[in-house]
XYZ file of C-alpha atoms in Angstrom:
120
model
C -1.476 -12.345 -2.452
C -3.889 -12.662 0.245
C -5.880 -9.714 0.421
C -8.933 -8.804 3.188
C -11.132 -5.740 2.648
C -12.932 -4.019 5.122
C -15.566 -1.251 4.729
C -16.654 1.009 7.537
C -19.692 2.874 6.804
C -19.261 1.746 3.392
C -20.975 -0.810 1.055
C -18.318 -3.108 -0.462
C -19.282 -3.773 -4.288
C -17.574 -5.582 -6.721
C -16.040 -2.416 -8.599
C -14.809 -0.867 -5.418
C -13.293 -4.323 -4.734
C -11.622 -4.810 -8.076
C -10.297 -1.024 -8.035
C -8.450 -2.010 -4.976
C -7.356 -5.069 -5.837
C -5.944 -3.255 -9.091
C -4.290 -0.473 -7.280
C -2.965 -2.386 -4.981
C -1.248 -4.989 -7.489
C 0.011 -1.822 -9.326
C 1.449 -0.599 -6.007
C 3.047 -3.612 -5.013
C 4.735 -4.450 -8.907
C 8.287 -3.876 -7.454
C 8.186 -6.907 -5.328
C 7.978 -9.194 -8.203
C 5.276 -11.573 -8.869
C 2.774 -10.995 -6.193
C 0.446 -14.001 -6.936
C 2.830 -16.929 -6.224
C 4.682 -15.133 -3.088
C 3.586 -15.159 0.617
C 2.163 -11.513 0.854
C -1.113 -10.817 2.762
C -2.863 -7.260 2.468
C -5.320 -6.047 4.943
C -7.305 -2.858 3.210
C -9.627 -0.698 5.421
C -12.204 1.713 3.768
C -13.681 3.823 5.397
C -16.327 6.767 4.705
C -16.522 9.321 7.802
C -19.527 10.196 9.028
C -21.337 13.793 9.556
C -19.502 14.108 12.612
C -16.138 15.088 11.103
C -17.846 17.587 8.883
C -17.067 20.544 11.392
C -13.326 19.456 11.857
C -11.491 21.522 9.687
C -8.989 19.562 7.048
C -10.927 16.132 7.612
C -11.766 14.516 4.172
C -14.617 12.097 3.566
C -13.426 8.798 2.784
C -10.018 7.004 3.867
C -8.008 4.087 2.704
C -5.528 2.419 4.931
C -3.483 -0.651 3.940
C -1.210 -2.871 6.048
C 0.938 -5.208 3.690
C 3.180 -7.768 5.294
C 5.439 -9.992 3.504
C 9.355 -10.837 2.883
C 9.759 -10.093 6.764
C 8.713 -6.722 6.209
C 5.665 -4.576 7.213
C 4.107 -1.793 4.931
C 1.458 0.783 5.901
C 0.099 3.348 4.063
C -2.851 6.058 4.616
C -4.523 8.341 1.964
C -7.503 10.615 2.440
C -9.764 12.573 -0.043
C -13.196 13.563 -0.616
C -13.848 10.857 -3.007
C -13.257 7.190 -2.727
C -10.912 6.455 -5.552
C -8.356 9.364 -5.359
C -8.313 8.283 -1.323
C -7.136 4.870 -2.918
C -4.965 6.176 -5.508
C -3.192 8.295 -2.532
C -2.942 5.219 -0.789
C -1.552 3.530 -3.585
C 1.375 6.247 -4.258
C 2.261 6.033 -0.477
C 2.796 2.330 -0.666
C 4.688 2.285 -3.865
C 6.905 5.040 -2.747
C 7.811 2.736 0.628
C 8.250 -0.585 -1.346
C 10.331 1.506 -3.777
C 12.638 2.484 -0.756
C 13.181 -0.804 0.739
C 13.550 -2.396 -2.719
C 16.759 0.500 -3.054
C 17.828 -0.096 0.386
C 18.523 -3.894 -0.549
C 20.024 -3.163 -3.822
C 22.521 -0.722 -2.082
C 23.255 -3.262 0.601
C 23.852 -6.218 -2.143
C 26.520 -3.654 -3.912
C 27.978 -2.580 -1.019
C 28.610 -6.467 -0.145
C 29.814 -6.910 -3.844
C 32.254 -4.049 -3.416
C 33.735 -5.541 -0.180
C 33.980 -9.167 -1.843
C 35.792 -7.353 -4.883
C 39.430 -8.417 -4.913
C 41.793 -5.241 -4.501
C 45.077 -4.482 -5.876
């Protein structure tokens, strides 16, 4: 898995990189072995400036992921008042999308097997 992490108004430390990599690996677990498969993940972490303090409902941290692989593109975003909960929210949304995609593949395979099953 090829992961690129970008920080906006935020210093990327090794601890932050490790946190993002761990959460991303956990979210993409339903895809199988992500280390050997051609998956590219672009992660953007943003600390919003004080300009947004006056706007109601805007959180301080935002985490956004765009994952491409298997001919699909998954995009998830999470925001929170702290960085780690924003990354966790992004992880949950990404995991939900991956599980839905796997379910659609499984249903298509099952319907094809039902159509091929001999009747009578």
